[in-house]
JSON list of N, CA and C in Angstrom, two decimals:
[
{"chain": "A", "resi": 1, "resn": "MET", "atom": "N", "xyz": [-106.53, 84.96, 87.72]},
{"chain": "A", "resi": 1, "resn": "MET", "atom": "CA", "xyz": [-105.82, 86.16, 88.06]},
{"chain": "A", "resi": 1, "resn": "MET", "atom": "C", "xyz": [-105.38, 86.84, 86.77]},
{"chain": "A", "resi": 2, "resn": "ARG", "atom": "N", "xyz": [-105.64, 88.11, 86.71]},
{"chain": "A", "resi": 2, "resn": "ARG", "atom": "CA", "xyz": [-105.37, 88.89, 85.50]},
{"chain": "A", "resi": 2, "resn": "ARG", "atom": "C", "xyz": [-103.90, 88.83, 85.08]},
{"chain": "A", "resi": 3, "resn": "LEU", "atom": "N", "xyz": [-102.99, 88.81, 86.04]},
{"chain": "A", "resi": 3, "resn": "LEU", "atom": "CA", "xyz": [-101.56, 88.78, 85.71]},
{"chain": "A", "resi": 3, "resn": "LEU", "atom": "C", "xyz": [-101.20, 87.54, 84.91]},
{"chain": "A", "resi": 4, "resn": "VAL", "atom": "N", "xyz": [-101.81, 86.43, 85.23]},
{"chain": "A", "resi": 4, "resn": "VAL", "atom": "CA", "xyz": [-101.55, 85.19, 84.47]},
{"chain": "A", "resi": 4, "resn": "VAL", "atom": "C", "xyz": [-102.07, 85.34, 83.05]},
{"chain": "A", "resi": 5, "resn": "LEU", "atom": "N", "xyz": [-103.28, 85.88, 82.94]},
{"chain": "A", "resi": 5, "resn": "LEU", "atom": "CA", "xyz": [-103.85, 86.07, 81.61]},
{"chain": "A", "resi": 5, "resn": "LEU", "atom": "C", "xyz": [-103.02, 87.02, 80.76]},
{"chain": "A", "resi": 6, "resn": "ASP", "atom": "N", "xyz": [-102.39, 87.99, 81.42]},
{"chain": "A", "resi": 6, "resn": "ASP", "atom": "CA", "xyz": [-101.53, 88.94, 80.71]},
{"chain": "A", "resi": 6, "resn": "ASP", "atom": "C", "xyz": [-100.14, 88.36, 80.42]},
{"chain": "A", "resi": 7, "resn": "GLY", "atom": "N", "xyz": [-99.87, 87.16, 80.93]},
{"chain": "A", "resi": 7, "resn": "GLY", "atom": "CA", "xyz": [-98.59, 86.50, 80.69]},
{"chain": "A", "resi": 7, "resn": "GLY", "atom": "C", "xyz": [-97.50, 86.87, 81.68]},
{"chain": "A", "resi": 8, "resn": "ASP", "atom": "N", "xyz": [-97.85, 87.60, 82.73]},
{"chain": "A", "resi": 8, "resn": "ASP", "atom": "CA", "xyz": [-96.85, 87.99, 83.73]},
{"chain": "A", "resi": 8, "resn": "ASP", "atom": "C", "xyz": [-96.92, 87.04, 84.92]},
{"chain": "A", "resi": 9, "resn": "ILE", "atom": "N", "xyz": [-96.48, 85.81, 84.68]},
{"chain": "A", "resi": 9, "resn": "ILE", "atom": "CA", "xyz": [-96.57, 84.77, 85.70]},
{"chain": "A", "resi": 9, "resn": "ILE", "atom": "C", "xyz": [-95.70, 85.07, 86.91]},
{"chain": "A", "resi": 10, "resn": "PRO", "atom": "N", "xyz": [-94.48, 85.61, 86.74]},
{"chain": "A", "resi": 10, "resn": "PRO", "atom": "CA", "xyz": [-93.70, 85.95, 87.94]},
{"chain": "A", "resi": 10, "resn": "PRO", "atom": "C", "xyz": [-94.41, 86.97, 88.84]},
{"chain": "A", "resi": 11, "resn": "ALA", "atom": "N", "xyz": [-95.07, 87.96, 88.25]},
{"chain": "A", "resi": 11, "resn": "ALA", "atom": "CA", "xyz": [-95.81, 88.93, 89.05]},
{"chain": "A", "resi": 11, "resn": "ALA", "atom": "C", "xyz": [-96.99, 88.27, 89.75]},
{"chain": "A", "resi": 12, "resn": "ALA", "atom": "N", "xyz": [-97.62, 87.33, 89.06]},
{"chain": "A", "resi": 12, "resn": "ALA", "atom": "CA", "xyz": [-98.72, 86.58, 89.68]},
{"chain": "A", "resi": 12, "resn": "ALA", "atom": "C", "xyz": [-98.19, 85.78, 90.87]},
{"chain": "A", "resi": 13, "resn": "ALA", "atom": "N", "xyz": [-97.02, 85.18, 90.71]},
{"chain": "A", "resi": 13, "resn": "ALA", "atom": "CA", "xyz": [-96.41, 84.43, 91.81]},
{"chain": "A", "resi": 13, "resn": "ALA", "atom": "C", "xyz": [-96.11, 85.35, 92.99]},
{"chain": "A", "resi": 14, "resn": "ASP", "atom": "N", "xyz": [-95.62, 86.54, 92.71]},
{"chain": "A", "resi": 14, "resn": "ASP", "atom": "CA", "xyz": [-95.36, 87.51, 93.77]},
{"chain": "A", "resi": 14, "resn": "ASP", "atom": "C", "xyz": [-96.66, 87.86, 94.51]},
{"chain": "A", "resi": 15, "resn": "ARG", "atom": "N", "xyz": [-97.72, 88.06, 93.76]},
{"chain": "A", "resi": 15, "resn": "ARG", "atom": "CA", "xyz": [-99.02, 88.39, 94.37]},
{"chain": "A", "resi": 15, "resn": "ARG", "atom": "C", "xyz": [-99.52, 87.23, 95.22]},
{"chain": "A", "resi": 16, "resn": "LEU", "atom": "N", "xyz": [-99.39, 86.01, 94.71]},
{"chain": "A", "resi": 16, "resn": "LEU", "atom": "CA", "xyz": [-99.81, 84.84, 95.48]},
{"chain": "A", "resi": 16, "resn": "LEU", "atom": "C", "xyz": [-98.99, 84.70, 96.76]},
{"chain": "A", "resi": 17, "resn": "ASP", "atom": "N", "xyz": [-97.70, 84.96, 96.67]},
{"chain": "A", "resi": 17, "resn": "ASP", "atom": "CA", "xyz": [-96.85, 84.96, 97.87]},
{"chain": "A", "resi": 17, "resn": "ASP", "atom": "C", "xyz": [-97.37, 85.97, 98.89]},
{"chain": "A", "resi": 18, "resn": "ALA", "atom": "N", "xyz": [-97.67, 87.17, 98.42]},
{"chain": "A", "resi": 18, "resn": "ALA", "atom": "CA", "xyz": [-98.15, 88.23, 99.32]},
{"chain": "A", "resi": 18, "resn": "ALA", "atom": "C", "xyz": [-99.47, 87.85, 99.97]},
{"chain": "A", "resi": 19, "resn": "MET", "atom": "N", "xyz": [-100.28, 87.07, 99.27]},
{"chain": "A", "resi": 19, "resn": "MET", "atom": "CA", "xyz": [-101.57, 86.63, 99.81]},
{"chain": "A", "resi": 19, "resn": "MET", "atom": "C", "xyz": [-101.41, 85.43, 100.73]},
{"chain": "A", "resi": 20, "resn": "GLY", "atom": "N", "xyz": [-100.20, 84.87, 100.78]},
{"chain": "A", "resi": 20, "resn": "GLY", "atom": "CA", "xyz": [-99.96, 83.70, 101.62]},
{"chain": "A", "resi": 20, "resn": "GLY", "atom": "C", "xyz": [-100.27, 82.38, 100.95]},
{"chain": "A", "resi": 21, "resn": "ASP", "atom": "N", "xyz": [-100.51, 82.40, 99.65]},
{"chain": "A", "resi": 21, "resn": "ASP", "atom": "CA", "xyz": [-100.81, 81.17, 98.90]},
{"chain": "A", "resi": 21, "resn": "ASP", "atom": "C", "xyz": [-99.50, 80.60, 98.35]},
{"chain": "A", "resi": 22, "resn": "LEU", "atom": "N", "xyz": [-98.70, 80.07, 99.25]},
{"chain": "A", "resi": 22, "resn": "LEU", "atom": "CA", "xyz": [-97.36, 79.61, 98.88]},
{"chain": "A", "resi": 22, "resn": "LEU", "atom": "C", "xyz": [-97.34, 78.45, 97.90]},
{"chain": "A", "resi": 23, "resn": "PRO", "atom": "N", "xyz": [-98.23, 77.45, 98.03]},
{"chain": "A", "resi": 23, "resn": "PRO", "atom": "CA", "xyz": [-98.21, 76.36, 97.04]},
{"chain": "A", "resi": 23, "resn": "PRO", "atom": "C", "xyz": [-98.49, 76.83, 95.61]},
{"chain": "A", "resi": 24, "resn": "ASP", "atom": "N", "xyz": [-99.48, 77.70, 95.45]},
{"chain": "A", "resi": 24, "resn": "ASP", "atom": "CA", "xyz": [-99.79, 78.19, 94.11]},
{"chain": "A", "resi": 24, "resn": "ASP", "atom": "C", "xyz": [-98.71, 79.12, 93.59]},
{"chain": "A", "resi": 25, "resn": "ALA", "atom": "N", "xyz": [-98.11, 79.89, 94.49]},
{"chain": "A", "resi": 25, "resn": "ALA", "atom": "CA", "xyz": [-97.01, 80.77, 94.08]},
{"chain": "A", "resi": 25, "resn": "ALA", "atom": "C", "xyz": [-95.83, 79.94, 93.57]},
{"chain": "A", "resi": 26, "resn": "ALA", "atom": "N", "xyz": [-95.51, 78.88, 94.29]},
{"chain": "A", "resi": 26, "resn": "ALA", "atom": "CA", "xyz": [-94.39, 78.02, 93.86]},
{"chain": "A", "resi": 26, "resn": "ALA", "atom": "C", "xyz": [-94.70, 77.38, 92.52]},
{"chain": "A", "resi": 27, "resn": "TYR", "atom": "N", "xyz": [-95.94, 76.94, 92.32]},
{"chain": "A", "resi": 27, "resn": "TYR", "atom": "CA", "xyz": [-96.31, 76.33, 91.05]},
{"chain": "A", "resi": 27, "resn": "TYR", "atom": "C", "xyz": [-96.22, 77.36, 89.91]},
{"chain": "A", "resi": 28, "resn": "ALA", "atom": "N", "xyz": [-96.67, 78.58, 90.17]},
{"chain": "A", "resi": 28, "resn": "ALA", "atom": "CA", "xyz": [-96.58, 79.63, 89.15]},
{"chain": "A", "resi": 28, "resn": "ALA", "atom": "C", "xyz": [-95.11, 79.90, 88.81]},
{"chain": "A", "resi": 29, "resn": "ARG", "atom": "N", "xyz": [-94.25, 79.90, 89.83]},
{"chain": "A", "resi": 29, "resn": "ARG", "atom": "CA", "xyz": [-92.83, 80.11, 89.59]},
{"chain": "A", "resi": 29, "resn": "ARG", "atom": "C", "xyz": [-92.22, 78.97, 88.76]},
{"chain": "A", "resi": 30, "resn": "LEU", "atom": "N", "xyz": [-92.65, 77.76, 89.03]},
{"chain": "A", "resi": 30, "resn": "LEU", "atom": "CA", "xyz": [-92.17, 76.62, 88.26]},
{"chain": "A", "resi": 30, "resn": "LEU", "atom": "C", "xyz": [-92.57, 76.76, 86.79]},
{"chain": "A", "resi": 31, "resn": "ARG", "atom": "N", "xyz": [-93.81, 77.15, 86.55]},
{"chain": "A", "resi": 31, "resn": "ARG", "atom": "CA", "xyz": [-94.28, 77.33, 85.17]},
{"chain": "A", "resi": 31, "resn": "ARG", "atom": "C", "xyz": [-93.58, 78.51, 84.50]},
{"chain": "A", "resi": 32, "resn": "ALA", "atom": "N", "xyz": [-93.36, 79.59, 85.25]},
{"chain": "A", "resi": 32, "resn": "ALA", "atom": "CA", "xyz": [-92.63, 80.73, 84.69]},
{"chain": "A", "resi": 32, "resn": "ALA", "atom": "C", "xyz": [-91.22, 80.32, 84.30]},
{"chain": "A", "resi": 33, "resn": "ALA", "atom": "N", "xyz": [-90.59, 79.55, 85.17]},
{"chain": "A", "resi": 33, "resn": "ALA", "atom": "CA", "xyz": [-89.23, 79.08, 84.88]},
{"chain": "A", "resi": 33, "resn": "ALA", "atom": "C", "xyz": [-89.21, 78.23, 83.62]},
{"chain": "A", "resi": 34, "resn": "GLN", "atom": "N", "xyz": [-90.21, 77.39, 83.47]},
{"chain": "A", "resi": 34, "resn": "GLN", "atom": "CA", "xyz": [-90.28, 76.55, 82.27]},
{"chain": "A", "resi": 34, "resn": "GLN", "atom": "C", "xyz": [-90.36, 77.42, 81.02]},
{"chain": "A", "resi": 35, "resn": "ARG", "atom": "N", "xyz": [-91.17, 78.45, 81.06]},
{"chain": "A", "resi": 35, "resn": "ARG", "atom": "CA", "xyz": [-91.26, 79.36, 79.91]},
{"chain": "A", "resi": 35, "resn": "ARG", "atom": "C", "xyz": [-89.94, 80.08, 79.67]},
{"chain": "A", "resi": 36, "resn": "PHE", "atom": "N", "xyz": [-89.30, 80.50, 80.76]},
{"chain": "A", "resi": 36, "resn": "PHE", "atom": "CA", "xyz": [-88.02, 81.19, 80.60]},
{"chain": "A", "resi": 36, "resn": "PHE", "atom": "C", "xyz": [-86.97, 80.26, 79.99]},
{"chain": "A", "resi": 37, "resn": "VAL", "atom": "N", "xyz": [-86.94, 79.01, 80.43]},
{"chain": "A", "resi": 37, "resn": "VAL", "atom": "CA", "xyz": [-85.99, 78.05, 79.86]},
{"chain": "A", "resi": 37, "resn": "VAL", "atom": "C", "xyz": [-86.25, 77.89, 78.37]},
{"chain": "A", "resi": 38, "resn": "GLU", "atom": "N", "xyz": [-87.52, 77.73, 78.01]},
{"chain": "A", "resi": 38, "resn": "GLU", "atom": "CA", "xyz": [-87.89, 77.56, 76.60]},
{"chain": "A", "resi": 38, "resn": "GLU", "atom": "C", "xyz": [-87.53, 78.79, 75.77]},
{"chain": "A", "resi": 39, "resn": "GLY", "atom": "N", "xyz": [-87.55, 79.95, 76.40]},
{"chain": "A", "resi": 39, "resn": "GLY", "atom": "CA", "xyz": [-87.23, 81.19, 75.71]},
{"chain": "A", "resi": 39, "resn": "GLY", "atom": "C", "xyz": [-85.77, 81.58, 75.79]},
{"chain": "A", "resi": 40, "resn": "GLY", "atom": "N", "xyz": [-84.94, 80.72, 76.39]},
{"chain": "A", "resi": 40, "resn": "GLY", "atom": "CA", "xyz": [-83.52, 80.99, 76.49]},
{"chain": "A", "resi": 40, "resn": "GLY", "atom": "C", "xyz": [-83.15, 82.02, 77.54]},
{"chain": "A", "resi": 41, "resn": "ARG", "atom": "N", "xyz": [-84.05, 82.26, 78.48]},
{"chain": "A", "resi": 41, "resn": "ARG", "atom": "CA", "xyz": [-83.81, 83.26, 79.53]},
{"chain": "A", "resi": 41, "resn": "ARG", "atom": "C", "xyz": [-83.37, 82.53, 80.81]},
{"chain": "A", "resi": 42, "resn": "ARG", "atom": "N", "xyz": [-82.16, 82.03, 80.79]},
{"chain": "A", "resi": 42, "resn": "ARG", "atom": "CA", "xyz": [-81.64, 81.19, 81.87]},
{"chain": "A", "resi": 42, "resn": "ARG", "atom": "C", "xyz": [-81.57, 81.89, 83.21]},
{"chain": "A", "resi": 43, "resn": "ALA", "atom": "N", "xyz": [-81.09, 83.12, 83.24]},
{"chain": "A", "resi": 43, "resn": "ALA", "atom": "CA", "xyz": [-80.96, 83.83, 84.52]},
{"chain": "A", "resi": 43, "resn": "ALA", "atom": "C", "xyz": [-82.33, 84.04, 85.16]},
{"chain": "A", "resi": 44, "resn": "ASP", "atom": "N", "xyz": [-83.32, 84.40, 84.35]},
{"chain": "A", "resi": 44, "resn": "ASP", "atom": "CA", "xyz": [-84.67, 84.58, 84.88]},
{"chain": "A", "resi": 44, "resn": "ASP", "atom": "C", "xyz": [-85.24, 83.26, 85.38]},
{"chain": "A", "resi": 45, "resn": "ALA", "atom": "N", "xyz": [-84.98, 82.19, 84.65]},
{"chain": "A", "resi": 45, "resn": "ALA", "atom": "CA", "xyz": [-85.45, 80.87, 85.06]},
{"chain": "A", "resi": 45, "resn": "ALA", "atom": "C", "xyz": [-84.83, 80.47, 86.40]},
{"chain": "A", "resi": 46, "resn": "ASP", "atom": "N", "xyz": [-83.55, 80.72, 86.55]},
{"chain": "A", "resi": 46, "resn": "ASP", "atom": "CA", "xyz": [-82.87, 80.37, 87.80]},
{"chain": "A", "resi": 46, "resn": "ASP", "atom": "C", "xyz": [-83.48, 81.07, 89.00]},
{"chain": "A", "resi": 47, "resn": "VAL", "atom": "N", "xyz": [-83.82, 82.34, 88.86]},
{"chain": "A", "resi": 47, "resn": "VAL", "atom": "CA", "xyz": [-84.43, 83.09, 89.96]},
{"chain": "A", "resi": 47, "resn": "VAL", "atom": "C", "xyz": [-85.74, 82.42, 90.39]},
{"chain": "A", "resi": 48, "resn": "GLU", "atom": "N", "xyz": [-86.59, 82.15, 89.42]},
{"chain": "A", "resi": 48, "resn": "GLU", "atom": "CA", "xyz": [-87.89, 81.55, 89.73]},
{"chain": "A", "resi": 48, "resn": "GLU", "atom": "C", "xyz": [-87.73, 80.13, 90.29]},
{"chain": "A", "resi": 49, "resn": "LEU", "atom": "N", "xyz": [-86.80, 79.39, 89.75]},
{"chain": "A", "resi": 49, "resn": "LEU", "atom": "CA", "xyz": [-86.59, 78.01, 90.21]},
{"chain": "A", "resi": 49, "resn": "LEU", "atom": "C", "xyz": [-86.10, 77.97, 91.65]},
{"chain": "A", "resi": 50, "resn": "ARG", "atom": "N", "xyz": [-85.21, 78.85, 91.99]},
{"chain": "A", "resi": 50, "resn": "ARG", "atom": "CA", "xyz": [-84.69, 78.86, 93.37]},
{"chain": "A", "resi": 50, "resn": "ARG", "atom": "C", "xyz": [-85.79, 79.20, 94.37]},
{"chain": "A", "resi": 51, "resn": "LEU", "atom": "N", "xyz": [-86.67, 80.13, 94.00]},
{"chain": "A", "resi": 51, "resn": "LEU", "atom": "CA", "xyz": [-87.78, 80.47, 94.88]},
{"chain": "A", "resi": 51, "resn": "LEU", "atom": "C", "xyz": [-88.77, 79.31, 94.99]},
{"chain": "A", "resi": 52, "resn": "ALA", "atom": "N", "xyz": [-89.07, 78.68, 93.87]},
{"chain": "A", "resi": 52, "resn": "ALA", "atom": "CA", "xyz": [-89.99, 77.53, 93.89]},
{"chain": "A", "resi": 52, "resn": "ALA", "atom": "C", "xyz": [-89.39, 76.38, 94.70]},
{"chain": "A", "resi": 53, "resn": "LEU", "atom": "N", "xyz": [-88.12, 76.12, 94.48]},
{"chain": "A", "resi": 53, "resn": "LEU", "atom": "CA", "xyz": [-87.46, 75.02, 95.20]},
{"chain": "A", "resi": 53, "resn": "LEU", "atom": "C", "xyz": [-87.44, 75.25, 96.71]},
{"chain": "A", "resi": 54, "resn": "ALA", "atom": "N", "xyz": [-87.28, 76.47, 97.12]},
{"chain": "A", "resi": 54, "resn": "ALA", "atom": "CA", "xyz": [-87.27, 76.76, 98.56]},
{"chain": "A", "resi": 54, "resn": "ALA", "atom": "C", "xyz": [-88.59, 76.29, 99.19]},
{"chain": "A", "resi": 55, "resn": "PHE", "atom": "N", "xyz": [-89.69, 76.57, 98.53]},
{"chain": "A", "resi": 55, "resn": "PHE", "atom": "CA", "xyz": [-90.98, 76.12, 99.06]},
{"chain": "A", "resi": 55, "resn": "PHE", "atom": "C", "xyz": [-91.11, 74.61, 98.96]},
{"chain": "A", "resi": 56, "resn": "TYR", "atom": "N", "xyz": [-90.83, 74.05, 97.79]},
{"chain": "A", "resi": 56, "resn": "TYR", "atom": "CA", "xyz": [-91.03, 72.62, 97.59]},
{"chain": "A", "resi": 56, "resn": "TYR", "atom": "C", "xyz": [-90.17, 71.79, 98.54]},
{"chain": "A", "resi": 57, "resn": "ARG", "atom": "N", "xyz": [-88.97, 72.23, 98.79]},
{"chain": "A", "resi": 57, "resn": "ARG", "atom": "CA", "xyz": [-88.11, 71.49, 99.73]},
{"chain": "A", "resi": 57, "resn": "ARG", "atom": "C", "xyz": [-88.66, 71.57, 101.15]},
{"chain": "A", "resi": 58, "resn": "SER", "atom": "N", "xyz": [-89.17, 72.74, 101.53]},
{"chain": "A", "resi": 58, "resn": "SER", "atom": "CA", "xyz": [-89.73, 72.87, 102.88]},
{"chain": "A", "resi": 58, "resn": "SER", "atom": "C", "xyz": [-90.99, 72.03, 103.05]},
{"chain": "A", "resi": 59, "resn": "ALA", "atom": "N", "xyz": [-91.70, 71.81, 101.94]},
{"chain": "A", "resi": 59, "resn": "ALA", "atom": "CA", "xyz": [-92.94, 71.03, 101.98]},
{"chain": "A", "resi": 59, "resn": "ALA", "atom": "C", "xyz": [-92.70, 69.55, 101.71]},
{"chain": "A", "resi": 60, "resn": "GLY", "atom": "N", "xyz": [-91.48, 69.19, 101.29]},
{"chain": "A", "resi": 60, "resn": "GLY", "atom": "CA", "xyz": [-91.19, 67.80, 100.96]},
{"chain": "A", "resi": 60, "resn": "GLY", "atom": "C", "xyz": [-91.92, 67.33, 99.72]},
{"chain": "A", "resi": 61, "resn": "ALA", "atom": "N", "xyz": [-92.16, 68.24, 98.79]},
{"chain": "A", "resi": 61, "resn": "ALA", "atom": "CA", "xyz": [-92.90, 67.94, 97.56]},
{"chain": "A", "resi": 61, "resn": "ALA", "atom": "C", "xyz": [-91.96, 67.34, 96.52]},
{"chain": "A", "resi": 62, "resn": "THR", "atom": "N", "xyz": [-91.68, 66.07, 96.65]},
{"chain": "A", "resi": 62, "resn": "THR", "atom": "CA", "xyz": [-90.66, 65.39, 95.86]},
{"chain": "A", "resi": 62, "resn": "THR", "atom": "C", "xyz": [-90.88, 65.53, 94.36]},
{"chain": "A", "resi": 63, "resn": "ARG", "atom": "N", "xyz": [-92.09, 65.34, 93.91]},
{"chain": "A", "resi": 63, "resn": "ARG", "atom": "CA", "xyz": [-92.37, 65.40, 92.47]},
{"chain": "A", "resi": 63, "resn": "ARG", "atom": "C", "xyz": [-92.00, 66.77, 91.91]},
{"chain": "A", "resi": 64, "resn": "PHE", "atom": "N", "xyz": [-92.39, 67.82, 92.62]},
{"chain": "A", "resi": 64, "resn": "PHE", "atom": "CA", "xyz": [-92.11, 69.17, 92.14]},
{"chain": "A", "resi": 64, "resn": "PHE", "atom": "C", "xyz": [-90.63, 69.52, 92.30]},
{"chain": "A", "resi": 65, "resn": "ILE", "atom": "N", "xyz": [-89.99, 68.98, 93.32]},
{"chain": "A", "resi": 65, "resn": "ILE", "atom": "CA", "xyz": [-88.55, 69.18, 93.48]},
{"chain": "A", "resi": 65, "resn": "ILE", "atom": "C", "xyz": [-87.83, 68.60, 92.28]},
{"chain": "A", "resi": 66, "resn": "GLN", "atom": "N", "xyz": [-88.22, 67.41, 91.87]},
{"chain": "A", "resi": 66, "resn": "GLN", "atom": "CA", "xyz": [-87.59, 66.77, 90.72]},
{"chain": "A", "resi": 66, "resn": "GLN", "atom": "C", "xyz": [-87.80, 67.58, 89.44]},
{"chain": "A", "resi": 67, "resn": "GLN", "atom": "N", "xyz": [-89.01, 68.10, 89.26]},
{"chain": "A", "resi": 67, "resn": "GLN", "atom": "CA", "xyz": [-89.28, 68.92, 88.08]},
{"chain": "A", "resi": 67, "resn": "GLN", "atom": "C", "xyz": [-88.42, 70.18, 88.08]},
{"chain": "A", "resi": 68, "resn": "ALA", "atom": "N", "xyz": [-88.37, 70.85, 89.22]},
{"chain": "A", "resi": 68, "resn": "ALA", "atom": "CA", "xyz": [-87.60, 72.08, 89.32]},
{"chain": "A", "resi": 68, "resn": "ALA", "atom": "C", "xyz": [-86.11, 71.83, 89.15]},
{"chain": "A", "resi": 69, "resn": "GLU", "atom": "N", "xyz": [-85.61, 70.76, 89.76]},
{"chain": "A", "resi": 69, "resn": "GLU", "atom": "CA", "xyz": [-84.19, 70.45, 89.61]},
{"chain": "A", "resi": 69, "resn": "GLU", "atom": "C", "xyz": [-83.85, 70.08, 88.17]},
{"chain": "A", "resi": 70, "resn": "GLY", "atom": "N", "xyz": [-84.78, 69.42, 87.49]},
{"chain": "A", "resi": 70, "resn": "GLY", "atom": "CA", "xyz": [-84.57, 69.11, 86.07]},
{"chain": "A", "resi": 70, "resn": "GLY", "atom": "C", "xyz": [-84.45, 70.38, 85.23]},
{"chain": "A", "resi": 71, "resn": "LEU", "atom": "N", "xyz": [-85.31, 71.36, 85.53]},
{"chain": "A", "resi": 71, "resn": "LEU", "atom": "CA", "xyz": [-85.22, 72.63, 84.81]},
{"chain": "A", "resi": 71, "resn": "LEU", "atom": "C", "xyz": [-83.95, 73.39, 85.19]},
{"chain": "A", "resi": 72, "resn": "LEU", "atom": "N", "xyz": [-83.58, 73.30, 86.45]},
{"chain": "A", "resi": 72, "resn": "LEU", "atom": "CA", "xyz": [-82.37, 73.96, 86.90]},
{"chain": "A", "resi": 72, "resn": "LEU", "atom": "C", "xyz": [-81.14, 73.39, 86.19]},
{"chain": "A", "resi": 73, "resn": "ALA", "atom": "N", "xyz": [-81.13, 72.09, 86.00]},
{"chain": "A", "resi": 73, "resn": "ALA", "atom": "CA", "xyz": [-80.05, 71.44, 85.26]},
{"chain": "A", "resi": 73, "resn": "ALA", "atom": "C", "xyz": [-80.02, 71.91, 83.81]},
{"chain": "A", "resi": 74, "resn": "ALA", "atom": "N", "xyz": [-81.21, 72.14, 83.26]},
{"chain": "A", "resi": 74, "resn": "ALA", "atom": "CA", "xyz": [-81.30, 72.60, 81.87]},
{"chain": "A", "resi": 74, "resn": "ALA", "atom": "C", "xyz": [-80.77, 74.02, 81.71]},
{"chain": "A", "resi": 75, "resn": "THR", "atom": "N", "xyz": [-80.74, 74.78, 82.80]},
{"chain": "A", "resi": 75, "resn": "THR", "atom": "CA", "xyz": [-80.25, 76.16, 82.70]},
{"chain": "A", "resi": 75, "resn": "THR", "atom": "C", "xyz": [-78.76, 76.26, 82.91]},
{"chain": "A", "resi": 76, "resn": "ALA", "atom": "N", "xyz": [-78.15, 75.16, 83.34]},
{"chain": "A", "resi": 76, "resn": "ALA", "atom": "CA", "xyz": [-76.70, 75.20, 83.62]},
{"chain": "A", "resi": 76, "resn": "ALA", "atom": "C", "xyz": [-75.87, 75.20, 82.36]}
]
């Protein structure tokens, strides 16, 4: 997807959501959050993490929940 190549991962996640590809959208949000945390953009990371966590919790994706919660803790 061109948005990922351009570095706009949150927009790519939005597009994936619109297409109904919720697992890939959540993964893109998790990766975007990781980049935001690394770049010191805590508020942006929190937005993406909360959206990713909503999907992962509904799917019972324990591994990804743990990753997202770890990043969420890093933003606190």
